[in-house]
Coordinates of C-alpha atoms in Angstrom, one line a residue:
M1 CA 20.9 21.7 6.3
R2 CA 18.1 18.6 4.0
P3 CA 20.9 15.7 4.5
P4 CA 21.5 14.3 1.4
T5 CA 19.3 11.1 0.2
S6 CA 21.1 7.9 -1.2
T7 CA 22.4 8.7 -4.5
S8 CA 24.3 4.6 -5.7
V9 CA 25.1 5.0 -9.5
A10 CA 24.3 1.7 -11.2
G11 CA 26.7 1.6 -13.9
A12 CA 26.7 4.7 -16.7
F13 CA 23.5 4.0 -17.9
A14 CA 21.5 3.1 -14.5
T15 CA 20.9 4.8 -10.7
R16 CA 19.3 4.3 -8.0
V17 CA 17.4 7.5 -6.1
T18 CA 16.4 6.2 -2.2
V19 CA 13.0 7.4 -1.4
P20 CA 13.7 8.8 2.2
A21 CA 10.8 7.6 4.5
T22 CA 9.4 11.2 5.8
P23 CA 10.1 15.0 3.7
T24 CA 12.8 16.6 5.7
V25 CA 12.3 19.8 4.4
A26 CA 9.1 22.8 4.9
R27 CA 5.6 21.5 3.4
P28 CA 5.2 24.3 1.8
R29 CA 1.0 25.2 1.8
P30 CA -1.4 24.6 -1.9
P31 CA -2.6 27.8 -3.2
G32 CA -6.6 27.5 -1.8
L33 CA -5.8 25.2 1.1
T34 CA -7.9 25.4 4.1
G35 CA -7.7 23.3 7.6
A36 CA -4.4 24.1 8.0
R37 CA -1.8 26.7 7.9
P38 CA 1.5 26.8 7.9
G39 CA 3.4 25.4 10.2
C40 CA -0.1 23.5 12.2
G41 CA 2.0 20.2 11.7
R42 CA 2.3 17.7 9.9
R43 CA -1.1 15.3 9.8
R44 CA -3.3 18.0 10.4
Y45 CA -1.7 19.4 7.1
D46 CA -2.1 16.0 5.7
A47 CA -5.6 15.6 7.4
A48 CA -6.4 19.1 5.2
V49 CA -4.9 17.7 2.2
S50 CA -7.0 14.1 2.1
A51 CA -10.1 16.1 2.9
Q52 CA -9.9 18.1 0.0
G53 CA -8.4 15.3 -2.3
S54 CA -11.4 13.3 -1.7
S55 CA -14.9 14.5 -1.8
E56 CA -15.9 11.1 -2.1
D57 CA -15.2 9.3 1.5
A58 CA -14.3 12.2 4.7
P59 CA -10.8 10.8 5.5
P60 CA -10.0 8.3 8.8
L61 CA -10.6 8.6 11.6
L62 CA -8.1 6.4 12.9
R63 CA -5.6 5.4 10.3
V64 CA -3.5 2.3 11.4
L65 CA -1.8 0.4 7.8
G66 CA 1.2 2.3 9.2
P67 CA 2.0 3.9 12.1
L68 CA -1.2 4.3 14.7
E69 CA -3.0 8.1 14.0
V70 CA -6.8 9.4 14.5
G71 CA -8.1 12.1 13.4
G72 CA -9.9 13.8 10.9
A73 CA -10.8 16.3 8.1
E74 CA -10.7 18.8 11.4
G75 CA -7.7 17.8 12.3
P76 CA -6.1 15.5 14.4
V77 CA -6.5 14.1 17.7
P78 CA -2.9 13.7 19.8
V79 CA -2.7 10.2 21.6
R80 CA 0.4 10.4 23.8
P81 CA 2.9 7.8 23.0
G82 CA 4.4 4.5 24.5
R83 CA 1.5 2.6 26.3
P84 CA -1.4 4.9 26.1
T85 CA -0.8 4.3 21.5
R86 CA -0.3 0.5 22.1
L87 CA -2.9 -0.3 24.3
L88 CA -5.7 2.0 21.2
A89 CA -3.6 0.2 19.0
A90 CA -4.3 -3.2 20.1
L91 CA -7.8 -2.0 20.2
A92 CA -8.1 -1.6 17.3
T93 CA -6.7 -4.7 16.3
R94 CA -9.9 -6.5 17.4
L95 CA -13.0 -2.9 16.9
G96 CA -15.8 -4.4 18.1
S97 CA -14.7 -7.3 19.5
P98 CA -13.3 -7.5 24.2
V99 CA -9.8 -7.9 25.1
E100 CA -9.4 -9.4 28.0
A101 CA -7.4 -7.4 30.5
D102 CA -4.8 -10.0 31.6
A103 CA -3.7 -9.8 27.4
L104 CA -3.3 -6.0 26.8
V105 CA -1.4 -6.4 30.6
E106 CA 1.1 -8.1 29.4
L107 CA 1.6 -6.6 25.9
L108 CA 1.8 -3.2 28.2
W109 CA 3.6 -4.4 30.4
P110 CA 6.2 -7.9 28.8
E111 CA 8.7 -7.9 31.4
R112 CA 7.7 -5.9 34.1
P113 CA 4.3 -5.7 34.8
P114 CA 3.0 -3.4 37.8
K115 CA 2.0 -4.6 41.0
D116 CA -1.8 -3.3 40.8
A117 CA -1.6 -4.3 37.4
R118 CA -5.5 -3.9 36.6
N119 CA -5.7 -1.0 38.7
A120 CA -2.5 0.8 36.5
L121 CA -4.3 -0.8 33.4
Q122 CA -7.9 1.1 34.0
V123 CA -6.0 4.3 34.7
L124 CA -4.8 3.9 31.4
V125 CA -7.9 3.0 29.9
S126 CA -9.4 6.7 31.9
S127 CA -7.1 8.7 30.4
L128 CA -7.2 7.6 26.7
R129 CA -10.5 7.3 26.7
K130 CA -9.9 11.7 27.6
Q131 CA -7.6 11.4 24.6
L132 CA -11.1 10.0 22.7
D133 CA -12.9 13.6 23.8
P134 CA -12.3 15.9 20.8
L135 CA -14.3 12.6 18.4
A136 CA -17.5 12.8 20.3
G137 CA -18.1 9.2 20.6
R138 CA -16.9 8.1 16.9
L139 CA -14.5 6.2 18.8
A140 CA -14.9 5.4 22.1
V141 CA -13.4 2.8 24.6
D142 CA -15.9 0.5 25.8
W143 CA -16.1 -2.2 28.3
G144 CA -18.4 -5.3 28.8
A145 CA -18.6 -8.9 29.5
G146 CA -15.1 -10.4 28.0
G147 CA -12.6 -6.6 28.2
Y148 CA -12.2 -3.9 26.9
R149 CA -13.6 -2.9 23.3
L150 CA -13.0 -0.6 20.9
V151 CA -16.6 0.8 19.9
A152 CA -17.4 3.0 16.3
S153 CA -20.1 4.1 15.1
D154 CA -18.5 3.4 11.4
P155 CA -16.0 0.4 11.2
S156 CA -15.9 2.9 8.0
V157 CA -13.9 5.1 10.2
V158 CA -11.1 2.6 10.8
D159 CA -8.5 2.7 8.0
A160 CA -8.1 -0.6 7.6
V161 CA -12.1 -2.0 7.5
R162 CA -12.4 0.4 4.8
F163 CA -9.4 -1.0 2.9
E164 CA -11.1 -4.2 3.5
A165 CA -13.5 -3.6 2.2
G166 CA -12.3 -1.7 -1.3
V167 CA -10.2 -4.6 -2.2
R168 CA -13.8 -7.3 -2.0
A169 CA -15.6 -4.8 -3.9
A170 CA -13.1 -4.6 -7.0
S171 CA -13.8 -8.3 -7.3
L172 CA -15.9 -8.9 -10.4
P173 CA -17.5 -12.6 -10.9
G174 CA -15.7 -14.7 -12.3
Q175 CA -12.2 -12.5 -12.4
G176 CA -9.3 -15.0 -13.8
R177 CA -11.2 -18.2 -13.9
D178 CA -11.7 -18.0 -17.5
G179 CA -8.7 -17.0 -19.6
P180 CA -5.5 -16.4 -19.6
A181 CA -4.1 -14.1 -17.0
G182 CA -5.4 -10.7 -17.1
T183 CA -8.4 -11.2 -19.1
G184 CA -10.1 -10.2 -16.6
P185 CA -14.3 -12.0 -16.2
A186 CA -16.5 -13.1 -19.6
G187 CA -18.5 -9.9 -20.0
A188 CA -17.2 -7.4 -18.1
S189 CA -17.3 -3.9 -19.9
A190 CA -14.7 -1.3 -19.6
A191 CA -17.4 0.1 -17.4
D192 CA -16.8 -3.1 -15.2
L193 CA -13.2 -3.4 -15.5
T194 CA -12.5 0.6 -14.4
A195 CA -14.4 0.5 -11.9
A196 CA -13.2 -2.2 -9.8
W197 CA -10.1 -1.1 -11.1
A198 CA -10.7 2.5 -9.5
E199 CA -12.5 0.6 -5.8
V200 CA -8.8 -1.2 -5.9
E201 CA -6.7 2.1 -6.4
R202 CA -9.3 3.9 -3.5
A203 CA -7.9 1.1 -1.6
L204 CA -4.4 0.8 -2.2
A205 CA -3.7 4.8 -1.4
L206 CA -5.0 3.9 2.3
W207 CA -1.9 1.6 3.1
R208 CA 1.2 3.9 4.6
G209 CA 3.8 1.5 5.5
T210 CA 3.4 -1.5 8.3
P211 CA -0.1 -2.0 10.2
Y212 CA -0.6 -1.7 13.7
A213 CA 4.0 -0.3 13.0
D214 CA 3.0 0.3 16.5
I215 CA 2.1 -3.4 17.6
A216 CA 3.4 -4.9 14.2
D217 CA 6.0 -6.3 16.3
T218 CA 4.0 -8.3 19.5
G219 CA 2.4 -12.0 18.8
F220 CA -0.6 -10.3 20.3
A221 CA -0.3 -8.2 16.6
R222 CA 1.7 -10.4 13.7
G223 CA -2.0 -12.5 12.9
E224 CA -4.0 -9.5 11.7
V225 CA -0.5 -7.5 10.5
V226 CA 0.4 -11.0 7.9
R227 CA -3.6 -11.3 7.9
L228 CA -3.1 -7.0 6.3
D229 CA -0.5 -7.4 4.4
E230 CA -1.3 -10.4 2.7
L231 CA -4.9 -8.0 1.3
R232 CA -2.4 -6.1 0.0
A233 CA -0.8 -8.4 -2.3
Q234 CA -3.9 -10.2 -3.3
A235 CA -4.7 -6.4 -4.0
E236 CA -1.7 -5.4 -6.6
E237 CA -2.6 -8.6 -7.9
R238 CA -5.7 -7.8 -8.6
R239 CA -4.8 -4.1 -9.5
A240 CA -2.4 -5.6 -11.8
A241 CA -4.7 -8.5 -13.5
L242 CA -7.2 -5.2 -14.0
L243 CA -4.6 -2.8 -15.8
L244 CA -4.3 -5.3 -18.3
A245 CA -7.8 -6.4 -18.6
L246 CA -8.0 -3.0 -19.6
G247 CA -5.5 -2.6 -22.1
R248 CA -2.5 -1.3 -19.8
A249 CA 0.3 -3.6 -20.2
D250 CA 3.3 -1.1 -19.8
A251 CA 1.4 -0.3 -16.6
A252 CA 0.8 -3.1 -15.2
A253 CA 4.6 -4.7 -15.8
I254 CA 6.3 -1.5 -13.6
V255 CA 2.9 -2.4 -10.6
L256 CA 4.4 -5.9 -10.7
R257 CA 8.1 -5.4 -10.9
Q258 CA 8.3 -3.7 -7.4
H259 CA 5.7 -5.9 -6.9
V260 CA 7.1 -8.9 -7.4
G261 CA 10.7 -7.9 -5.7
E262 CA 8.8 -7.2 -2.4
N263 CA 7.3 -11.1 -2.4
P264 CA 9.4 -12.9 -5.1
L265 CA 7.7 -16.3 -4.0
R266 CA 4.5 -15.7 -5.3
E267 CA 3.6 -17.2 -8.4
G268 CA 0.6 -15.9 -9.7
A269 CA 2.1 -12.3 -9.4
W270 CA 4.8 -13.9 -11.4
A271 CA 2.4 -14.5 -14.4
L272 CA 0.5 -11.7 -14.6
L273 CA 4.4 -10.0 -14.5
M274 CA 4.8 -12.5 -17.9
V275 CA 1.9 -11.7 -19.6
A276 CA 2.1 -7.4 -18.3
L277 CA 6.2 -8.3 -20.3
Y278 CA 4.4 -9.3 -23.3
R279 CA 1.6 -7.9 -24.7
S280 CA 4.5 -5.6 -24.4
G281 CA 6.4 -6.5 -27.1
R282 CA 8.8 -8.1 -24.9
Q283 CA 8.8 -12.1 -25.1
G284 CA 12.9 -12.1 -23.7
D285 CA 12.1 -10.5 -20.5
A286 CA 8.6 -12.6 -19.7
L287 CA 10.7 -15.9 -20.6
R288 CA 13.7 -13.7 -18.3
A289 CA 11.3 -13.5 -16.2
Y290 CA 9.5 -17.1 -15.6
G291 CA 13.7 -18.0 -15.3
T292 CA 13.9 -15.2 -12.5
V293 CA 11.5 -16.7 -10.8
R294 CA 12.6 -20.3 -11.4
E295 CA 15.8 -19.5 -9.4
H296 CA 14.2 -18.4 -6.5
L297 CA 11.6 -20.8 -6.3
V298 CA 15.0 -23.8 -6.5
E299 CA 17.1 -21.4 -4.7
E300 CA 14.8 -20.5 -1.5
L301 CA 12.2 -23.2 -0.9
G302 CA 14.2 -26.6 -3.8
I303 CA 11.2 -26.7 -5.8
E304 CA 10.1 -26.5 -9.2
P305 CA 7.5 -23.6 -10.4
G306 CA 4.1 -25.0 -10.9
A307 CA 2.3 -26.3 -13.8
E308 CA 0.1 -23.4 -14.7
L309 CA 3.0 -20.9 -14.8
Q310 CA 5.0 -23.9 -16.4
A311 CA 2.5 -23.8 -19.0
L312 CA 2.8 -20.2 -19.7
E313 CA 6.0 -20.1 -20.7
K314 CA 6.1 -22.8 -23.2
R315 CA 2.2 -20.4 -24.3
V316 CA 5.2 -17.8 -24.4
L317 CA 7.4 -19.4 -26.5
D318 CA 4.7 -20.7 -28.7
H319 CA 3.7 -17.2 -29.2
D320 CA -0.3 -18.5 -28.1
P321 CA -2.3 -16.3 -29.9
A322 CA -4.5 -16.1 -26.9
L323 CA -1.9 -14.0 -25.1
D324 CA -3.2 -10.8 -27.5
W325 CA -6.1 -10.4 -25.7
S326 CA -8.1 -6.9 -26.7
P327 CA -9.7 -5.5 -24.2
P328 CA -14.1 -5.0 -23.8
G329 CA -13.6 -1.1 -26.0
P330 CA -11.3 1.9 -26.0
A331 CA -8.5 2.2 -22.9
P332 CA -9.3 4.6 -20.6
A333 CA -7.0 7.3 -20.8
G334 CA -4.8 6.3 -17.4
P335 CA -5.5 4.1 -15.1
G336 CA -2.8 3.7 -12.4
H337 CA -2.4 3.7 -8.9
G338 CA -3.6 7.0 -7.4
D339 CA 0.8 6.2 -5.9
A340 CA 1.5 4.3 -8.8
A341 CA 3.6 5.3 -12.6
T342 CA 1.9 4.8 -15.7
A343 CA 5.5 5.2 -17.5
A344 CA 6.4 2.7 -19.6
V345 CA 9.0 0.7 -20.6
G346 CA 11.1 0.4 -23.4
D347 CA 12.9 -2.3 -25.0
D348 CA 16.0 -1.1 -23.8
G349 CA 15.2 -1.0 -21.0
G350 CA 14.7 2.3 -20.3
L351 CA 12.4 5.0 -18.2
G352 CA 10.7 7.3 -20.3
P353 CA 6.9 8.8 -19.4
L354 CA 3.5 9.2 -21.0
P355 CA 2.2 12.2 -20.6
S356 CA -1.2 11.3 -21.8
R357 CA -1.5 8.3 -19.4
V358 CA 0.3 10.1 -16.1
P359 CA -2.8 9.6 -14.0
E360 CA -3.7 12.9 -12.0
P361 CA -3.5 13.1 -8.4
V362 CA -5.9 13.1 -6.3
A363 CA -4.2 15.2 -4.2
P364 CA -0.3 17.6 -4.2
L365 CA 3.0 16.4 -4.3
V366 CA 3.2 17.8 -0.5
G367 CA 7.0 17.1 0.4
R368 CA 9.2 15.7 -2.2
A369 CA 10.8 18.5 -4.4
F370 CA 13.9 17.8 -3.4
E371 CA 13.3 14.8 -4.6
V372 CA 11.0 15.3 -7.6
G373 CA 14.3 17.3 -9.0
E374 CA 16.4 14.8 -8.3
V375 CA 15.0 12.0 -9.9
R376 CA 14.5 14.4 -12.9
A377 CA 17.2 15.6 -12.8
A378 CA 18.7 11.2 -12.8
L379 CA 16.8 10.8 -15.7
A380 CA 18.1 13.2 -17.7
E381 CA 21.1 12.0 -17.1
R382 CA 20.5 7.5 -18.0
R383 CA 18.0 5.8 -19.2
L384 CA 17.4 3.6 -16.3
V385 CA 16.0 4.9 -13.2
T386 CA 15.4 3.2 -10.1
L387 CA 13.8 4.2 -6.8
V388 CA 14.3 1.8 -3.7
G389 CA 12.2 2.6 0.1
P390 CA 11.0 0.3 2.5
A391 CA 6.8 -0.7 1.3
G392 CA 4.6 2.1 0.9
V393 CA 7.0 5.3 1.1
G394 CA 5.1 6.7 -2.3
K395 CA 7.6 5.7 -4.3
T396 CA 5.4 5.1 -7.2
R397 CA 3.7 8.6 -6.2
L398 CA 7.1 10.3 -6.9
A399 CA 7.2 8.6 -10.4
V400 CA 4.3 10.1 -11.5
E401 CA 5.0 13.3 -10.3
A402 CA 8.3 12.8 -11.7
A403 CA 6.7 12.1 -15.0
R404 CA 3.9 14.8 -14.9

């Protein structure tokens, strides 16, 4: 029997639905799905769905933006849990660069290393190499001057590399330098903005949770985890800015509400949210957003908002005409994160779908039928439903499905 999803009622007009990190229901097989069969396992199923959902890129062979997974469209490549997984994750953080044996020993045996630690490490590396044999050299462990290194035939087979490249490709020259937040670069066409938005969408779709989750709590990986978390925050803000530049203030507000909830001290994100709310005809909510970020900064850091945020508050109060910016040409029908809702938030705080603007997902949502039904039932009874759960669990992807 399925464990109940946690739901808490927050008043007569609102409710919260907690999205579990992993679906616990049977995962139905969509019609026509090839490369997977019933009972084949979660990773093989996900690989088959991913392979068919994207015609542009093959699925990454090594996925580290979350718990470590190995395998492509042909199926998963099992890597034993524990030290083999931690070893592969550690080498992936320095892709193509050597990692000293002593550093690996300290990571893999932090408390009581074996007497012959170097030999134990060699045995572990040999075992990992055999586990990676099905990849036919596309991903391999090498030894050279300086230690062991993970070598990829193409660095983009690693999702973290592909993620970073996608975020950087979503940058446009001069973006955000020439006017109010969300106006986009001077002279940018709707096609340019849409192409940049598509790049950041594809990048964010790779994110599954805490990077290098298997070793994220170690000093060895902490720097890389922090770097990727910061890059993801920048990507979320870039995505919201592009939605604003494309005239989708409603979708940008949805994206930014969640983002500032997870990152309450990022003033740039709050500025974007204020602009998104103002352009949605919600001046009061935009000013309340300023009050919220000011409260966070004063209480947690003992500082006032920066000059740019203070100036933006004044512009909102004064109905600065420059904030009422129009996109270059007609806005696309439905830009929104592949994992993001484009439902509108009304003046009364209610969540209502916009059928004509809900984006079409590139692949089916699998294993969330129970949660979709629960969200729709909650929306039928209350005006406001908030989805809560860990970052990257797929809350906004679920919201899209519920709105379709």
